[in-house]
mmCIF file of C-alpha atoms and ligand atoms in Angstrom:
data_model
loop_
_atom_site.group_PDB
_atom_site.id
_atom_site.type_symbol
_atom_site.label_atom_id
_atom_site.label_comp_id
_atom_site.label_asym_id
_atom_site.label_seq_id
_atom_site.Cartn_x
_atom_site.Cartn_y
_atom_site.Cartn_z
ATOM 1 C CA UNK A 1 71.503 134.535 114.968
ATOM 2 C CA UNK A 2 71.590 130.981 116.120
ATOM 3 C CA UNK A 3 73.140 130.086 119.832
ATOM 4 C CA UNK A 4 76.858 128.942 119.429
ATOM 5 C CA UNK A 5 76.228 124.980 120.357
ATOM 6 C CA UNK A 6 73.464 124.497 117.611
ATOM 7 C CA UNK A 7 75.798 126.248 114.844
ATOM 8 C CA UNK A 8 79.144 123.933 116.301
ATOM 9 C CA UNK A 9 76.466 121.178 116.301
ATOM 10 C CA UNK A 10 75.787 121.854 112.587
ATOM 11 C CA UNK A 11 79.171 122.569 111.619
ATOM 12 C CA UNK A 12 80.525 118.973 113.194
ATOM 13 C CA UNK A 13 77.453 117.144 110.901
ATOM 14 C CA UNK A 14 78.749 119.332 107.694
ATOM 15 C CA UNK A 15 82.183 117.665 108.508
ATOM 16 C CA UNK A 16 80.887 114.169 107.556
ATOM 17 C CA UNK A 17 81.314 112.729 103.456
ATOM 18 C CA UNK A 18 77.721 113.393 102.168
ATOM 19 C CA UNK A 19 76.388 115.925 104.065
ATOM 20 C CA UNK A 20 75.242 119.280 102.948
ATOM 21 C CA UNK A 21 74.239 122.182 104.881
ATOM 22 C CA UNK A 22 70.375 121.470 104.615
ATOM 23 C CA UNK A 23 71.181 118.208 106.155
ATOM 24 C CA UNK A 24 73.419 119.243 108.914
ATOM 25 C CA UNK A 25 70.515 121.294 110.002
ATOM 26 C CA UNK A 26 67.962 118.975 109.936
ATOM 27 C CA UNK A 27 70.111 116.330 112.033
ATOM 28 C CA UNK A 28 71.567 118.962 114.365
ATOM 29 C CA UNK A 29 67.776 119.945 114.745
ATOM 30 C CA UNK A 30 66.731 116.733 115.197
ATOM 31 C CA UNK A 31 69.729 115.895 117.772
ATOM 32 C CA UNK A 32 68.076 118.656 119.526
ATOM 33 C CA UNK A 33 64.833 117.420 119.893
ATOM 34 C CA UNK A 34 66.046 113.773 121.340
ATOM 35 C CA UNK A 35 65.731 113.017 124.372
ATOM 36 C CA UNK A 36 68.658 113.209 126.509
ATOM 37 C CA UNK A 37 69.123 109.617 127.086
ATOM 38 C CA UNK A 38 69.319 108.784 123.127
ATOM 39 C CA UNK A 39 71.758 111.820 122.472
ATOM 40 C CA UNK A 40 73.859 110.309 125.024
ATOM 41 C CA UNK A 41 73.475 106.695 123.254
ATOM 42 C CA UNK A 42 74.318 108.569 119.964
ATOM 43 C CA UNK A 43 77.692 110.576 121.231
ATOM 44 C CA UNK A 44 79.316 107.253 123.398
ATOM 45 C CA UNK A 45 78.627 104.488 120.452
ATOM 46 C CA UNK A 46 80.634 107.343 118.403
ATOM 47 C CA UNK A 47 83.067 107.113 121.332
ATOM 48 C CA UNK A 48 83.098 103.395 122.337
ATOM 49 C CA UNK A 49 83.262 102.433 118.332
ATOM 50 C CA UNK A 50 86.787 104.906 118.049
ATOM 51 C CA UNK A 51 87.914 103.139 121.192
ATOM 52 C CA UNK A 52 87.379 99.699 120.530
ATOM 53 C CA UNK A 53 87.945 99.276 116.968
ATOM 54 C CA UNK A 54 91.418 99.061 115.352
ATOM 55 C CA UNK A 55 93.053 97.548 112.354
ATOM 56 C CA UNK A 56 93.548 93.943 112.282
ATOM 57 C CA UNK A 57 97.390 93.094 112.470
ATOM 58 C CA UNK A 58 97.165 90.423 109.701
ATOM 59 C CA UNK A 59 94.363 91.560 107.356
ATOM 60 C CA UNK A 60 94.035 95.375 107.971
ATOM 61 C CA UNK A 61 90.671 95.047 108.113
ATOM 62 C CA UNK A 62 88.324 96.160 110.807
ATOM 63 C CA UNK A 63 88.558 94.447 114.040
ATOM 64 C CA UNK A 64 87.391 94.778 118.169
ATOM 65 C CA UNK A 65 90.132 92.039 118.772
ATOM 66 C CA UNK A 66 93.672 91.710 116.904
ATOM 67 C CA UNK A 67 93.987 89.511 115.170
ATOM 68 C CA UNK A 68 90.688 89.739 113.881
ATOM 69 C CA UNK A 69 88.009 86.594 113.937
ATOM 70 C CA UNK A 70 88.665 85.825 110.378
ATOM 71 C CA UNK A 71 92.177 85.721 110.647
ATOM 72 C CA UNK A 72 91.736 83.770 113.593
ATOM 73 C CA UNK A 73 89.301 81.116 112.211
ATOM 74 C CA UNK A 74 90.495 77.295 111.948
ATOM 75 C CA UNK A 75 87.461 76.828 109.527
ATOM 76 C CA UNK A 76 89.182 79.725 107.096
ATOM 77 C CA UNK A 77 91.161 78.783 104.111
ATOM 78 C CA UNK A 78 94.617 80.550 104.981
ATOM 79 C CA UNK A 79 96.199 80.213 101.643
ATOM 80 C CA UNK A 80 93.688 81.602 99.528
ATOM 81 C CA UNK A 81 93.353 85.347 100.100
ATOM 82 C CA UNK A 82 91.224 87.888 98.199
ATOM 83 C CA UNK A 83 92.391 91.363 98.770
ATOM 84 C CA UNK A 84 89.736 94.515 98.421
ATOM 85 C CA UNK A 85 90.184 97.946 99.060
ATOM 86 C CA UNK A 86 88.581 99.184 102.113
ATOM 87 C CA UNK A 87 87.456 97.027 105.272
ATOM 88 C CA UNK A 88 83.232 98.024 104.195
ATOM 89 C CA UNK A 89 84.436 95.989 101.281
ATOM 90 C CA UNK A 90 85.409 92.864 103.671
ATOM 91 C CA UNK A 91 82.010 92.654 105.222
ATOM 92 C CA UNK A 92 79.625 92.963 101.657
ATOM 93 C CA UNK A 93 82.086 89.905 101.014
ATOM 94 C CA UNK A 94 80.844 88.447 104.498
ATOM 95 C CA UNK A 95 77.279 89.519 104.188
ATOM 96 C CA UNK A 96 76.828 87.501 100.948
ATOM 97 C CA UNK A 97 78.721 84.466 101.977
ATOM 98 C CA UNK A 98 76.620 81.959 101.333
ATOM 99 C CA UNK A 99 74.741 83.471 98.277
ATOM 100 C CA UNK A 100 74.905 81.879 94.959
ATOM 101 C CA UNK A 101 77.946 83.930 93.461
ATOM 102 C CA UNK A 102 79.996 83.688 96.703
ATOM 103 C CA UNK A 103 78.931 80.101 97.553
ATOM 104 C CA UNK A 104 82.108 78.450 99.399
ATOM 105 C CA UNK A 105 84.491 81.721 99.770
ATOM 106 C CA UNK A 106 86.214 80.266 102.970
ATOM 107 C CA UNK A 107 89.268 82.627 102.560
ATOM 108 C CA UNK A 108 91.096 85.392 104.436
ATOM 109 C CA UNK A 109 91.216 88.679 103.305
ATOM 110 C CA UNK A 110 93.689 91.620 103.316
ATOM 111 C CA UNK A 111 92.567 94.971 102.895
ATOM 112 C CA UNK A 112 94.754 97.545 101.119
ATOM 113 C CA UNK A 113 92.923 100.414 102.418
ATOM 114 C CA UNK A 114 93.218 102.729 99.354
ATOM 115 C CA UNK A 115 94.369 102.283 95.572
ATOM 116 C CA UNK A 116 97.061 103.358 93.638
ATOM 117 C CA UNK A 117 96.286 106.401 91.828
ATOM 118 C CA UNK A 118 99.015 108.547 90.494
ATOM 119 C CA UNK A 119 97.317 111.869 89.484
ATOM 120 C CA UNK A 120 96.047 111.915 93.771
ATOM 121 C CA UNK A 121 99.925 111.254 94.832
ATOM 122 C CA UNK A 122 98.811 107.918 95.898
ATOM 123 C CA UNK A 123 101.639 104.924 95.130
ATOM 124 C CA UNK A 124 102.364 101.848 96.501
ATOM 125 C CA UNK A 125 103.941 102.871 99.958
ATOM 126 C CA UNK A 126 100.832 104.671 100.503
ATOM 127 C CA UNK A 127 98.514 101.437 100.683
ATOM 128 C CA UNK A 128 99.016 97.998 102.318
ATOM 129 C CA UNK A 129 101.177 96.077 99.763
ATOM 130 C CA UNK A 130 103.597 95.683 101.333
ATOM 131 C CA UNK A 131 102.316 94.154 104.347
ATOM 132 C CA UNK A 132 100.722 91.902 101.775
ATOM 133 C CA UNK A 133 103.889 90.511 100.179
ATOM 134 C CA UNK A 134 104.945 90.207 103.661
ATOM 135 C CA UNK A 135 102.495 88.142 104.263
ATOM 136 C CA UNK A 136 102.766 85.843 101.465
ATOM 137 C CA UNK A 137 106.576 85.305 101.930
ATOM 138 C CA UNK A 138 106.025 84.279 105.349
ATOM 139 C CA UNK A 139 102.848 81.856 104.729
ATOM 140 C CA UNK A 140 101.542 79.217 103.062
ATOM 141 C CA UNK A 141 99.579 81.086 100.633
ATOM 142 C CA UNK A 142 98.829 79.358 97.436
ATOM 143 C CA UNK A 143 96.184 82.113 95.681
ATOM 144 C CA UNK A 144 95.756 85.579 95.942
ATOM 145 C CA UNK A 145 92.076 86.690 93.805
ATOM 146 C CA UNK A 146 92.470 90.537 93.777
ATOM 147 C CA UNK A 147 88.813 91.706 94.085
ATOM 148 C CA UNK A 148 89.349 95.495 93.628
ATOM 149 C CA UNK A 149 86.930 97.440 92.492
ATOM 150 C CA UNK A 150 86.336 97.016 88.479
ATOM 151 C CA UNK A 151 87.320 100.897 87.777
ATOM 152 C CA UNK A 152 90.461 102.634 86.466
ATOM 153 C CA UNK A 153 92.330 102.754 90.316
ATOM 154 C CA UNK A 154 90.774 99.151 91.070
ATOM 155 C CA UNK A 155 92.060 97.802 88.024
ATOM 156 C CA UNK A 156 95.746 100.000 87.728
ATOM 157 C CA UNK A 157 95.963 98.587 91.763
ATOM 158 C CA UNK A 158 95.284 95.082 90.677
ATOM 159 C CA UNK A 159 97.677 94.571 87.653
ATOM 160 C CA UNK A 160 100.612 96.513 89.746
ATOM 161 C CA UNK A 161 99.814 93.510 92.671
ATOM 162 C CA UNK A 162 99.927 90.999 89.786
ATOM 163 C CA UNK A 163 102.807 91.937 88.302
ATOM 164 C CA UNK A 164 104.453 91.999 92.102
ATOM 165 C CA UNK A 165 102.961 89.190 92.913
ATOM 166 C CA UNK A 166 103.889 86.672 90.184
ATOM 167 C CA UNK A 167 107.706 86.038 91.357
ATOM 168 C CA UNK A 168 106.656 84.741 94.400
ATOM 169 C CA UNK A 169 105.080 81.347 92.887
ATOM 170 C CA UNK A 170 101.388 82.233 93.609
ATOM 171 C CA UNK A 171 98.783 81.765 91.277
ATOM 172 C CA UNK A 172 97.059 85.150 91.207
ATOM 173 C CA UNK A 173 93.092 85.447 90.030
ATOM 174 C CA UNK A 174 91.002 88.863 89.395
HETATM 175 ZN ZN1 ZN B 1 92.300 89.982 110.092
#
């Protein structure tokens, strides 16, 4: 018998991707035995990062201010733009800016925010591809480089884009 709270506590941790029951406990445990100040810290960044963070109008990426700073950006190349899946995928692409394989990306980005994949019910309205061609017929965009992940959804996602892509007078790179 464990006092309501702790098991809720555990149950809200068992929630999260990853998590398995030995783990809830030891966090909800651990939660426990913070002090009061840091458990607060812990429950409003939760809160404040709900509140403040939305999708970027443009990009669908993650953003505290729409349009985002990328899309924003003077020093961004607005008619190149590499599309990835999820917004975590937009900053590894940030964080390694400036490495040797990413040397000179100075791009936009636009986040689909899923894949196609058929068998999970998942098709084209279901993702941001739309908002992409959108996007493309009402800019100046001279390359799309679809950077989706290099596995059977990435790839189906990226030769359906292609393939939708190619009428509008693009040049399109994987
Ligand atoms: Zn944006």
């Amino acid at each position: 018998m464990m006092p309501l709270p702790l098991a809720q506590l555990m149950d809200q941790f068992r929630r999260l991707p990853g998590i398995g029951p030995k783990t809830a406990a030891r966090l909800a445990y651990h939660v426990l035995g913070m002090e009061r100040e840091k458990a607060l810290m812990l429950a409003q960044s939760i809160i404040t990062a709900k509140d403040k963070i939305s999708y970027c109008s443009v990009c669908f990426s993650l953003t505290d201010e729409v349009p985002c700073s990328i899309c924003r950006s003077q020093a961004r190349d607005h008619g190149l733009i590499c599309v990835v899946e999820e917004p975590r995928d937009v900053a590894a692409m940030e964080r390694t800016r400036g490495h040797e394989r990413n040397r000179g990306f100075q791009g936009t980005y636009h986040v689909l925010q899923g894949t196609l994949s058929p068998l999970d019910g998942i098709g084209p309205e279901d993702i941001r591809i739309k908002e992409l061609v959108e996007r493309i017929q009402s800019g100046n965009v001279r390359e799309v480089n679809m950077a989706t992940n290099p596995n059977q959804e990435g790839e189906v996602t990226a030769t359906y884009v292609a393939r939708l892509l190619k009428p509008l007078g693009i040049q399109v790179t994987r």
